[in-house]
PDB file of C-alpha atoms in Angstrom:
ATOM      1  CA  MET I   1       1.065  91.431-187.872  1.00  0.00           C
ATOM      2  CA  ASN I   2      -0.404  88.750-190.071  1.00  0.00           C
ATOM      3  CA  HIS I   3      -1.348  89.308-193.693  1.00  0.00           C
ATOM      4  CA  THR I   4      -3.219  86.997-195.960  1.00  0.00           C
ATOM      5  CA  PRO I   5      -0.665  85.166-198.098  1.00  0.00           C
ATOM      6  CA  ASP I   6      -0.381  86.817-201.461  1.00  0.00           C
ATOM      7  CA  PRO I   7      -0.363  84.373-204.398  1.00  0.00           C
ATOM      8  CA  THR I   8       1.456  86.919-206.550  1.00  0.00           C
ATOM      9  CA  THR I   9       4.555  86.618-204.365  1.00  0.00           C
ATOM     10  CA  ALA I  10       5.203  83.217-205.949  1.00  0.00           C
ATOM     11  CA  GLY I  11       8.865  82.314-205.926  1.00  0.00           C
ATOM     12  CA  HIS I  12       9.572  84.333-202.790  1.00  0.00           C
ATOM     13  CA  GLY I  13       7.259  82.499-200.419  1.00  0.00           C
ATOM     14  CA  GLY I  14       6.022  85.815-199.089  1.00  0.00           C
ATOM     15  CA  ALA I  15       9.328  86.391-197.261  1.00  0.00           C
ATOM     16  CA  PHE I  16      10.909  89.263-199.115  1.00  0.00           C
ATOM     17  CA  ASP I  17      14.027  90.336-197.272  1.00  0.00           C
ATOM     18  CA  PRO I  18      14.018  94.122-196.551  1.00  0.00           C
ATOM     19  CA  ARG I  19      17.655  94.364-197.672  1.00  0.00           C
ATOM     20  CA  GLU I  20      16.736  92.772-201.008  1.00  0.00           C
ATOM     21  CA  ALA I  21      13.759  95.128-201.227  1.00  0.00           C
ATOM     22  CA  ALA I  22      15.972  98.176-200.642  1.00  0.00           C
ATOM     23  CA  ALA I  23      18.464  97.000-203.265  1.00  0.00           C
ATOM     24  CA  LEU I  24      15.685  96.259-205.762  1.00  0.00           C
ATOM     25  CA  LEU I  25      14.049  99.637-205.146  1.00  0.00           C
ATOM     26  CA  GLU I  26      17.323 101.480-205.683  1.00  0.00           C
ATOM     27  CA  GLN I  27      18.258  99.480-208.770  1.00  0.00           C
ATOM     28  CA  THR I  28      14.798  99.797-210.371  1.00  0.00           C
ATOM     29  CA  THR I  29      14.586 103.535-209.697  1.00  0.00           C
ATOM     30  CA  ARG I  30      18.041 104.099-211.171  1.00  0.00           C
ATOM     31  CA  GLN I  31      17.326 101.973-214.263  1.00  0.00           C
ATOM     32  CA  ALA I  32      13.934 103.600-214.860  1.00  0.00           C
ATOM     33  CA  ARG I  33      15.395 107.110-214.594  1.00  0.00           C
ATOM     34  CA  ARG I  34      18.076 106.178-217.119  1.00  0.00           C
ATOM     35  CA  GLN I  35      15.500 104.666-219.472  1.00  0.00           C
ATOM     36  CA  PHE I  36      13.234 107.725-219.311  1.00  0.00           C
ATOM     37  CA  ALA I  37      16.010 110.349-219.466  1.00  0.00           C
ATOM     38  CA  PRO I  38      15.560 112.274-222.748  1.00  0.00           C
ATOM     39  CA  ALA I  39      19.218 113.369-222.742  1.00  0.00           C
ATOM     40  CA  GLN I  40      21.943 110.879-221.915  1.00  0.00           C
ATOM     41  CA  PRO I  41      25.167 112.184-220.321  1.00  0.00           C
ATOM     42  CA  TRP I  42      27.379 110.130-222.656  1.00  0.00           C
ATOM     43  CA  LEU I  43      25.658 111.600-225.712  1.00  0.00           C
ATOM     44  CA  LEU I  44      26.008 115.127-224.349  1.00  0.00           C
ATOM     45  CA  ALA I  45      29.720 114.536-223.703  1.00  0.00           C
ATOM     46  CA  ILE I  46      30.213 113.289-227.281  1.00  0.00           C
ATOM     47  CA  ARG I  47      28.306 116.314-228.602  1.00  0.00           C
ATOM     48  CA  ALA I  48      30.513 118.586-226.487  1.00  0.00           C
ATOM     49  CA  VAL I  49      33.658 117.183-228.098  1.00  0.00           C
ATOM     50  CA  LEU I  50      32.132 117.298-231.590  1.00  0.00           C
ATOM     51  CA  VAL I  51      30.946 120.912-231.319  1.00  0.00           C
ATOM     52  CA  LEU I  52      34.363 121.988-230.077  1.00  0.00           C
ATOM     53  CA  ALA I  53      36.041 120.146-232.950  1.00  0.00           C
ATOM     54  CA  ALA I  54      33.616 121.437-235.607  1.00  0.00           C
ATOM     55  CA  LEU I  55      33.585 125.090-234.559  1.00  0.00           C
ATOM     56  CA  GLY I  56      37.282 124.952-233.668  1.00  0.00           C
ATOM     57  CA  ALA I  57      38.061 123.756-237.206  1.00  0.00           C
ATOM     58  CA  VAL I  58      36.134 126.702-238.633  1.00  0.00           C
ATOM     59  CA  TRP I  59      37.885 129.133-236.295  1.00  0.00           C
ATOM     60  CA  LEU I  60      41.293 127.776-237.379  1.00  0.00           C
ATOM     61  CA  SER I  61      40.327 128.414-241.000  1.00  0.00           C
ATOM     62  CA  VAL I  62      39.166 132.017-240.432  1.00  0.00           C
ATOM     63  CA  ARG I  63      41.351 133.359-237.614  1.00  0.00           C
ATOM     64  CA  GLY I  64      43.999 134.879-239.895  1.00  0.00           C
ATOM     65  CA  GLN I  65      41.588 136.545-242.339  1.00  0.00           C
ATOM     66  CA  HIS I  66      41.953 140.308-242.808  1.00  0.00           C
ATOM     67  CA  PRO I  67      39.417 141.365-243.912  1.00  0.00           C
ATOM     68  CA  TYR I  68      37.095 138.604-242.754  1.00  0.00           C
ATOM     69  CA  HIS I  69      35.436 136.751-245.640  1.00  0.00           C
ATOM     70  CA  GLY I  70      34.112 133.688-243.798  1.00  0.00           C
ATOM     71  CA  PRO I  71      34.897 129.969-243.627  1.00  0.00           C
ATOM     72  CA  GLY I  72      35.600 127.868-246.709  1.00  0.00           C
ATOM     73  CA  ALA I  73      33.251 125.219-248.075  1.00  0.00           C
ATOM     74  CA  SER I  74      35.092 122.354-246.329  1.00  0.00           C
ATOM     75  CA  ALA I  75      34.783 124.018-242.916  1.00  0.00           C
ATOM     76  CA  LEU I  76      31.091 124.674-243.469  1.00  0.00           C
ATOM     77  CA  LEU I  77      30.660 121.015-244.459  1.00  0.00           C
ATOM     78  CA  ILE I  78      32.098 120.002-241.073  1.00  0.00           C
ATOM     79  CA  VAL I  79      29.619 122.283-239.302  1.00  0.00           C
ATOM     80  CA  ALA I  80      26.727 120.986-241.423  1.00  0.00           C
ATOM     81  CA  ALA I  81      27.749 117.387-240.637  1.00  0.00           C
ATOM     82  CA  PHE I  82      27.852 118.218-236.938  1.00  0.00           C
ATOM     83  CA  VAL I  83      24.396 119.811-237.039  1.00  0.00           C
ATOM     84  CA  ILE I  84      22.910 116.788-238.849  1.00  0.00           C
ATOM     85  CA  ILE I  85      24.574 114.199-236.576  1.00  0.00           C
ATOM     86  CA  ASN I  86      23.649 116.204-233.502  1.00  0.00           C
ATOM     87  CA  PHE I  87      20.010 116.604-234.535  1.00  0.00           C
ATOM     88  CA  THR I  88      19.597 112.957-235.569  1.00  0.00           C
ATOM     89  CA  ALA I  89      21.184 111.545-232.402  1.00  0.00           C
ATOM     90  CA  THR I  90      19.206 113.869-230.128  1.00  0.00           C
ATOM     91  CA  VAL I  91      15.884 113.012-231.758  1.00  0.00           C
ATOM     92  CA  ALA I  92      16.653 109.259-231.781  1.00  0.00           C
ATOM     93  CA  VAL I  93      17.613 109.161-228.091  1.00  0.00           C
ATOM     94  CA  ARG I  94      14.663 111.321-227.076  1.00  0.00           C
ATOM     95  CA  ARG I  95      12.258 109.198-229.108  1.00  0.00           C
ATOM     96  CA  ARG I  96      13.581 106.007-227.511  1.00  0.00           C
ATOM     97  CA  ALA I  97      13.338 107.477-223.998  1.00  0.00           C
ATOM     98  CA  THR I  98       9.779 108.723-224.412  1.00  0.00           C
ATOM     99  CA  ALA I  99       8.443 105.672-226.283  1.00  0.00           C
ATOM    100  CA  GLY I 100       5.141 104.741-224.664  1.00  0.00           C
ATOM    101  CA  VAL I 101       5.250 107.802-222.413  1.00  0.00           C
ATOM    102  CA  SER I 102       2.624 110.498-222.666  1.00  0.00           C
ATOM    103  CA  GLY I 103       2.194 113.656-220.668  1.00  0.00           C
ATOM    104  CA  ARG I 104       4.621 116.395-219.705  1.00  0.00           C
ATOM    105  CA  SER I 105       7.732 114.459-220.794  1.00  0.00           C
ATOM    106  CA  ARG I 106       6.658 114.893-224.388  1.00  0.00           C
ATOM    107  CA  PHE I 107       6.766 118.221-226.161  1.00  0.00           C
ATOM    108  CA  SER I 108       3.432 119.521-227.352  1.00  0.00           C
ATOM    109  CA  PRO I 109       3.085 120.551-231.024  1.00  0.00           C
ATOM    110  CA  ALA I 110       2.929 124.190-229.842  1.00  0.00           C
ATOM    111  CA  GLU I 111       6.261 123.844-228.008  1.00  0.00           C
ATOM    112  CA  ILE I 112       7.901 122.207-231.039  1.00  0.00           C
ATOM    113  CA  THR I 113       6.569 125.027-233.237  1.00  0.00           C
ATOM    114  CA  VAL I 114       7.978 127.679-230.882  1.00  0.00           C
ATOM    115  CA  MET I 115      11.441 126.067-231.012  1.00  0.00           C
ATOM    116  CA  VAL I 116      11.454 125.657-234.798  1.00  0.00           C
ATOM    117  CA  VAL I 117      10.308 129.260-235.281  1.00  0.00           C
ATOM    118  CA  ALA I 118      12.868 130.508-232.724  1.00  0.00           C
ATOM    119  CA  TYR I 119      15.662 128.843-234.693  1.00  0.00           C
ATOM    120  CA  ILE I 120      14.495 129.771-238.202  1.00  0.00           C
ATOM    121  CA  ALA I 121      13.191 133.304-237.554  1.00  0.00           C
ATOM    122  CA  PRO I 122      16.654 134.869-236.938  1.00  0.00           C
ATOM    123  CA  PHE I 123      17.870 133.583-240.334  1.00  0.00           C
ATOM    124  CA  VAL I 124      14.798 135.067-242.011  1.00  0.00           C
ATOM    125  CA  VAL I 125      15.270 138.418-240.240  1.00  0.00           C
ATOM    126  CA  LEU I 126      19.009 138.489-241.016  1.00  0.00           C
ATOM    127  CA  ALA I 127      18.281 137.640-244.661  1.00  0.00           C
ATOM    128  CA  ALA I 128      15.775 140.489-244.803  1.00  0.00           C
ATOM    129  CA  LEU I 129      18.455 142.801-243.407  1.00  0.00           C
ATOM    130  CA  GLY I 130      20.963 141.527-245.947  1.00  0.00           C
ATOM    131  CA  ASP I 131      23.276 140.071-243.274  1.00  0.00           C
ATOM    132  CA  THR I 132      23.668 136.603-244.763  1.00  0.00           C
ATOM    133  CA  GLY I 133      26.857 136.857-246.770  1.00  0.00           C
ATOM    134  CA  ASP I 134      30.012 134.857-245.937  1.00  0.00           C
ATOM    135  CA  ASN I 135      31.437 137.906-244.201  1.00  0.00           C
ATOM    136  CA  HIS I 136      28.536 137.758-241.718  1.00  0.00           C
ATOM    137  CA  SER I 137      28.846 134.037-240.950  1.00  0.00           C
ATOM    138  CA  GLY I 138      29.763 134.730-237.299  1.00  0.00           C
ATOM    139  CA  THR I 139      26.510 136.657-236.882  1.00  0.00           C
ATOM    140  CA  LEU I 140      24.580 133.832-238.558  1.00  0.00           C
ATOM    141  CA  LEU I 141      26.028 131.458-235.958  1.00  0.00           C
ATOM    142  CA  THR I 142      25.467 133.506-232.824  1.00  0.00           C
ATOM    143  CA  VAL I 143      22.131 135.305-233.297  1.00  0.00           C
ATOM    144  CA  PRO I 144      20.072 132.089-233.756  1.00  0.00           C
ATOM    145  CA  LEU I 145      21.802 130.686-230.647  1.00  0.00           C
ATOM    146  CA  ILE I 146      20.719 133.711-228.598  1.00  0.00           C
ATOM    147  CA  VAL I 147      17.102 133.523-229.783  1.00  0.00           C
ATOM    148  CA  ALA I 148      16.816 129.704-229.608  1.00  0.00           C
ATOM    149  CA  GLY I 149      18.559 129.632-226.197  1.00  0.00           C
ATOM    150  CA  LEU I 150      16.146 132.209-224.767  1.00  0.00           C
ATOM    151  CA  ALA I 151      13.147 130.413-226.273  1.00  0.00           C
ATOM    152  CA  TRP I 152      14.325 127.104-224.795  1.00  0.00           C
ATOM    153  CA  ALA I 153      14.873 128.754-221.407  1.00  0.00           C
ATOM    154  CA  ALA I 154      11.375 130.275-221.487  1.00  0.00           C
ATOM    155  CA  LEU I 155       9.722 126.977-222.462  1.00  0.00           C
ATOM    156  CA  SER I 156      11.660 125.151-219.739  1.00  0.00           C
ATOM    157  CA  ALA I 157      10.698 127.772-217.147  1.00  0.00           C
ATOM    158  CA  VAL I 158       7.021 127.274-218.038  1.00  0.00           C
ATOM    159  CA  ARG I 159       7.541 123.532-217.477  1.00  0.00           C
ATOM    160  CA  ALA I 160       9.401 124.303-214.204  1.00  0.00           C
ATOM    161  CA  ASP I 161      12.364 122.362-215.621  1.00  0.00           C
ATOM    162  CA  TRP I 162      15.092 124.531-214.108  1.00  0.00           C
ATOM    163  CA  ARG I 163      17.996 122.416-215.334  1.00  0.00           C
ATOM    164  CA  SER I 164      16.906 122.834-218.960  1.00  0.00           C
ATOM    165  CA  CYS I 165      16.168 126.497-218.292  1.00  0.00           C
ATOM    166  CA  GLY I 166      19.788 126.911-217.147  1.00  0.00           C
ATOM    167  CA  THR I 167      21.020 125.158-220.288  1.00  0.00           C
ATOM    168  CA  GLY I 168      18.956 127.494-222.497  1.00  0.00           C
ATOM    169  CA  LEU I 169      20.307 130.559-220.722  1.00  0.00           C
ATOM    170  CA  ALA I 170      23.876 129.248-221.034  1.00  0.00           C
ATOM    171  CA  VAL I 171      23.359 128.785-224.795  1.00  0.00           C
ATOM    172  CA  ALA I 172      22.000 132.341-225.085  1.00  0.00           C
ATOM    173  CA  VAL I 173      24.941 133.747-223.075  1.00  0.00           C
ATOM    174  CA  THR I 174      27.328 131.765-225.308  1.00  0.00           C
ATOM    175  CA  GLY I 175      25.688 133.281-228.383  1.00  0.00           C
ATOM    176  CA  ALA I 176      25.937 136.791-226.906  1.00  0.00           C
ATOM    177  CA  ALA I 177      29.593 136.298-225.960  1.00  0.00           C
ATOM    178  CA  GLY I 178      30.294 134.951-229.445  1.00  0.00           C
ATOM    179  CA  ALA I 179      28.582 137.944-231.046  1.00  0.00           C
ATOM    180  CA  ALA I 180      30.741 140.276-228.953  1.00  0.00           C
ATOM    181  CA  ALA I 181      33.902 138.463-230.057  1.00  0.00           C
ATOM    182  CA  GLY I 182      33.597 139.574-233.690  1.00  0.00           C
ATOM    183  CA  GLN I 183      33.029 137.531-236.852  1.00  0.00           C
ATOM    184  CA  ALA I 184      36.137 135.311-236.578  1.00  0.00           C
ATOM    185  CA  GLY I 185      36.254 135.112-232.777  1.00  0.00           C
ATOM    186  CA  ALA I 186      32.570 134.095-232.682  1.00  0.00           C
ATOM    187  CA  TRP I 187      33.489 130.590-233.895  1.00  0.00           C
ATOM    188  CA  ALA I 188      36.016 129.995-231.112  1.00  0.00           C
ATOM    189  CA  VAL I 189      33.940 131.551-228.321  1.00  0.00           C
ATOM    190  CA  THR I 190      30.802 129.692-229.416  1.00  0.00           C
ATOM    191  CA  GLY I 191      32.669 126.379-229.717  1.00  0.00           C
ATOM    192  CA  VAL I 192      34.145 126.666-226.217  1.00  0.00           C
ATOM    193  CA  GLY I 193      30.881 128.001-224.726  1.00  0.00           C
ATOM    194  CA  LEU I 194      28.705 125.239-226.190  1.00  0.00           C
ATOM    195  CA  CYS I 195      31.269 122.596-225.218  1.00  0.00           C
ATOM    196  CA  LEU I 196      31.242 123.805-221.592  1.00  0.00           C
ATOM    197  CA  THR I 197      27.431 124.055-221.570  1.00  0.00           C
ATOM    198  CA  LEU I 198      27.056 120.492-222.847  1.00  0.00           C
ATOM    199  CA  LEU I 199      29.652 119.121-220.410  1.00  0.00           C
ATOM    200  CA  GLY I 200      27.998 120.965-217.516  1.00  0.00           C
ATOM    201  CA  THR I 201      24.571 119.630-218.487  1.00  0.00           C
ATOM    202  CA  ALA I 202      26.003 116.095-218.806  1.00  0.00           C
ATOM    203  CA  ALA I 203      27.502 116.338-215.319  1.00  0.00           C
ATOM    204  CA  VAL I 204      24.232 117.579-213.771  1.00  0.00           C
ATOM    205  CA  ILE I 205      22.176 114.850-215.474  1.00  0.00           C
ATOM    206  CA  ALA I 206      24.677 112.144-214.477  1.00  0.00           C
ATOM    207  CA  ARG I 207      24.394 113.308-210.850  1.00  0.00           C
ATOM    208  CA  GLN I 208      20.595 113.327-211.013  1.00  0.00           C
ATOM    209  CA  LEU I 209      20.507 109.823-212.490  1.00  0.00           C
ATOM    210  CA  ASP I 210      22.866 108.433-209.877  1.00  0.00           C
ATOM    211  CA  ARG I 211      20.777 109.828-207.024  1.00  0.00           C
ATOM    212  CA  ALA I 212      18.325 106.975-206.483  1.00  0.00           C
TER     213      ALA I 212
ATOM    214  CA  MET T   1      10.828 105.005-180.434  1.00  0.00           C
ATOM    215  CA  LYS T   2       9.656 103.810-183.818  1.00  0.00           C
ATOM    216  CA  ASP T   3      13.186 103.157-185.127  1.00  0.00           C
ATOM    217  CA  SER T   4      13.864 100.426-182.609  1.00  0.00           C
ATOM    218  CA  THR T   5      10.519  98.671-183.014  1.00  0.00           C
ATOM    219  CA  ALA T   6      10.161  98.757-186.820  1.00  0.00           C
ATOM    220  CA  THR T   7       9.326  95.338-188.260  1.00  0.00           C
ATOM    221  CA  THR T   8       8.617  93.956-191.706  1.00  0.00           C
ATOM    222  CA  GLY T   9       4.949  94.248-190.701  1.00  0.00           C
ATOM    223  CA  ASP T  10       5.314  98.028-191.068  1.00  0.00           C
ATOM    224  CA  LEU T  11       6.042  97.574-194.755  1.00  0.00           C
ATOM    225  CA  ASP T  12       3.016  97.981-197.007  1.00  0.00           C
ATOM    226  CA  PRO T  13       2.246  94.358-198.027  1.00  0.00           C
ATOM    227  CA  LEU T  14       0.895  95.535-201.349  1.00  0.00           C
ATOM    228  CA  ILE T  15       4.214  97.093-202.331  1.00  0.00           C
ATOM    229  CA  HIS T  16       6.483  94.675-200.465  1.00  0.00           C
ATOM    230  CA  VAL T  17       6.413  92.163-203.328  1.00  0.00           C
ATOM    231  CA  PRO T  18       9.344  92.197-205.800  1.00  0.00           C
ATOM    232  CA  THR T  19       7.288  92.574-208.966  1.00  0.00           C
ATOM    233  CA  ARG T  20       4.934  95.215-207.600  1.00  0.00           C
ATOM    234  CA  LEU T  21       7.850  97.104-206.075  1.00  0.00           C
ATOM    235  CA  LYS T  22       9.448  97.178-209.540  1.00  0.00           C
ATOM    236  CA  ILE T  23       6.220  98.337-211.162  1.00  0.00           C
ATOM    237  CA  ILE T  24       5.552 101.144-208.730  1.00  0.00           C
ATOM    238  CA  ALA T  25       9.208 102.290-208.620  1.00  0.00           C
ATOM    239  CA  THR T  26       9.279 102.379-212.432  1.00  0.00           C
ATOM    240  CA  LEU T  27       6.083 104.428-212.651  1.00  0.00           C
ATOM    241  CA  ALA T  28       7.308 106.760-209.899  1.00  0.00           C
ATOM    242  CA  ALA T  29      10.391 107.572-212.022  1.00  0.00           C
ATOM    243  CA  LEU T  30       8.111 109.414-214.454  1.00  0.00           C
ATOM    244  CA  PRO T  31       7.164 113.050-213.795  1.00  0.00           C
ATOM    245  CA  ASP T  32       3.830 113.641-212.061  1.00  0.00           C
ATOM    246  CA  GLY T  33       0.905 113.150-214.422  1.00  0.00           C
ATOM    247  CA  ASP T  34       2.812 111.209-217.102  1.00  0.00           C
ATOM    248  CA  THR T  35       1.439 107.875-218.240  1.00  0.00           C
ATOM    249  CA  LEU T  36       3.246 104.798-219.565  1.00  0.00           C
ATOM    250  CA  SER T  37       1.956 102.348-222.133  1.00  0.00           C
ATOM    251  CA  PHE T  38       1.336  98.795-220.986  1.00  0.00           C
ATOM    252  CA  THR T  39       3.767  97.421-223.589  1.00  0.00           C
ATOM    253  CA  ARG T  40       6.644  99.712-222.541  1.00  0.00           C
ATOM    254  CA  LEU T  41       6.040  98.837-218.887  1.00  0.00           C
ATOM    255  CA  GLN T  42       6.028  95.161-219.813  1.00  0.00           C
ATOM    256  CA  ASP T  43       9.365  95.603-221.621  1.00  0.00           C
ATOM    257  CA  LEU T  44      10.879  97.363-218.613  1.00  0.00           C
ATOM    258  CA  ILE T  45       9.622  94.901-216.003  1.00  0.00           C
ATOM    259  CA  GLY T  46      10.074  91.765-218.107  1.00  0.00           C
ATOM    260  CA  LEU T  47       6.788  90.043-217.267  1.00  0.00           C
ATOM    261  CA  THR T  48       4.235  88.202-219.365  1.00  0.00           C
ATOM    262  CA  PRO T  49       1.113  90.275-220.109  1.00  0.00           C
ATOM    263  CA  GLY T  50      -1.041  88.013-217.908  1.00  0.00           C
ATOM    264  CA  ASN T  51       1.260  88.322-214.917  1.00  0.00           C
ATOM    265  CA  LEU T  52       1.587  92.061-215.308  1.00  0.00           C
ATOM    266  CA  ILE T  53      -2.199  92.480-215.480  1.00  0.00           C
ATOM    267  CA  ILE T  54      -2.624  90.574-212.182  1.00  0.00           C
ATOM    268  CA  HIS T  55      -0.168  92.875-210.398  1.00  0.00           C
ATOM    269  CA  LEU T  56      -1.548  96.034-211.991  1.00  0.00           C
ATOM    270  CA  ARG T  57      -5.065  95.075-210.945  1.00  0.00           C
ATOM    271  CA  LYS T  58      -3.975  94.734-207.318  1.00  0.00           C
ATOM    272  CA  LEU T  59      -2.264  98.122-207.383  1.00  0.00           C
ATOM    273  CA  GLU T  60      -5.258  99.711-209.085  1.00  0.00           C
ATOM    274  CA  GLU T  61      -7.673  98.273-206.518  1.00  0.00           C
ATOM    275  CA  ALA T  62      -5.641 100.067-203.845  1.00  0.00           C
ATOM    276  CA  ASP T  63      -5.707 103.276-205.935  1.00  0.00           C
ATOM    277  CA  TYR T  64      -1.903 103.216-206.175  1.00  0.00           C
ATOM    278  CA  ILE T  65      -2.074 103.364-209.961  1.00  0.00           C
ATOM    279  CA  SER T  66      -4.656 104.302-212.535  1.00  0.00           C
ATOM    280  CA  SER T  67      -5.094 102.852-215.980  1.00  0.00           C
ATOM    281  CA  SER T  68      -6.978 103.949-219.051  1.00  0.00           C
ATOM    282  CA  LYS T  69      -7.638 102.615-222.512  1.00  0.00           C
ATOM    283  CA  ALA T  70      -7.545 104.694-225.652  1.00  0.00           C
ATOM    284  CA  ARG T  71      -8.357 103.667-229.184  1.00  0.00           C
ATOM    285  CA  ASN T  72      -5.748 104.215-231.857  1.00  0.00           C
ATOM    286  CA  GLY T  73      -7.353 103.166-235.128  1.00  0.00           C
ATOM    287  CA  ASN T  74      -8.236  99.505-234.734  1.00  0.00           C
ATOM    288  CA  ALA T  75      -5.869  98.936-231.821  1.00  0.00           C
ATOM    289  CA  SER T  76      -6.498  99.907-228.243  1.00  0.00           C
ATOM    290  CA  ILE T  77      -3.657 101.264-226.127  1.00  0.00           C
ATOM    291  CA  THR T  78      -3.635 100.752-222.373  1.00  0.00           C
ATOM    292  CA  THR T  79      -1.702 103.272-220.329  1.00  0.00           C
ATOM    293  CA  VAL T  80      -0.907 103.255-216.628  1.00  0.00           C
ATOM    294  CA  ALA T  81       0.219 105.963-214.225  1.00  0.00           C
ATOM    295  CA  ILE T  82       1.058 106.198-210.563  1.00  0.00           C
ATOM    296  CA  THR T  83      -1.503 108.182-208.547  1.00  0.00           C
ATOM    297  CA  GLY T  84      -0.769 110.723-205.827  1.00  0.00           C
ATOM    298  CA  HIS T  85      -1.897 108.102-203.331  1.00  0.00           C
ATOM    299  CA  GLY T  86       0.525 105.572-204.860  1.00  0.00           C
ATOM    300  CA  ARG T  87       3.413 108.046-204.746  1.00  0.00           C
ATOM    301  CA  ALA T  88       2.662 108.757-201.088  1.00  0.00           C
ATOM    302  CA  ALA T  89       2.461 105.009-200.352  1.00  0.00           C
ATOM    303  CA  LEU T  90       5.859 104.450-201.995  1.00  0.00           C
ATOM    304  CA  GLY T  91       7.282 107.315-199.916  1.00  0.00           C
ATOM    305  CA  THR T  92       5.909 105.777-196.730  1.00  0.00           C
ATOM    306  CA  TYR T  93       7.218 102.354-197.766  1.00  0.00           C
ATOM    307  CA  THR T  94      10.679 103.781-198.484  1.00  0.00           C
ATOM    308  CA  ARG T  95      10.787 105.515-195.090  1.00  0.00           C
ATOM    309  CA  ALA T  96       9.640 102.335-193.323  1.00  0.00           C
ATOM    310  CA  LEU T  97      12.310 100.363-195.162  1.00  0.00           C
ATOM    311  CA  ARG T  98      14.990 102.862-194.110  1.00  0.00           C
ATOM    312  CA  GLU T  99      13.869 102.741-190.483  1.00  0.00           C
ATOM    313  CA  LEU T 100      13.836  98.978-190.553  1.00  0.00           C
ATOM    314  CA  LEU T 101      17.296  98.684-192.098  1.00  0.00           C
ATOM    315  CA  GLY T 102      18.656 101.378-189.815  1.00  0.00           C
ATOM    316  CA  GLY T 103      17.507  99.290-186.881  1.00  0.00           C
ATOM    317  CA  LEU T 104      19.066  96.060-188.137  1.00  0.00           C
TER     318      LEU T 104
END
């Protein structure tokens, strides 16, 4: 079968070896998937370790309290630092991955609003109920996780993103298990649950990225 | 049997060019319906704008990709996306490549 020589094959003389083509196809697909991935496995693994360390530190500071009066200022500072680092790194990586991309990969303003409301609303409701004191800090940790996890799962289901849907459900289950563990136990259960969720998500994404 | 008679002639000549293979494989890595800006694609492929335009034009003529221009203030942003036809062509090309390499 003869084809008209293609001037845009310059440098390859039109003879592009099929083995080279297969290698190039695999390499390009793998690189592109990595570039466009909004969550990187290495970042998720780091977040898993950090959340375990942050919530574990709080649990160590509250586990012997009878009655429970909540974590000290230094422990809360560790948690606040984790939340800020986590949020900043996630947004930066996502922004880099979706630079120049438009369409379904990007969240719509409505989706962003739903997530922000899902995270803030539980604090507002708990404040209205008067459940915001230090002795309710376990509740303040777990209830927003349940609501935000379910909201994330619902948004992901609408997008038919079943991996993210699973992550959202795992976060919600972690929050529920933490809530059942009591005020002090909530910190340990939530730390372990979120760590496992993040590690599991990292493993699934790493597998997806490696499958060219 | 097709496996034993597959030749390089079975490979879509429009895709079987290193640069165009990279372009179409990169665009296919995006979810269906997503578009990519010309500048990001250029960064990923590592081509000069002129070269990239030549290859994109060829792919667009075959309806493998679509492009559109949008105005953003004074600047205009060109975006490209793989079409359903282009995705199918890449699938056919990949299968042909597998058959060919399996027969070698």
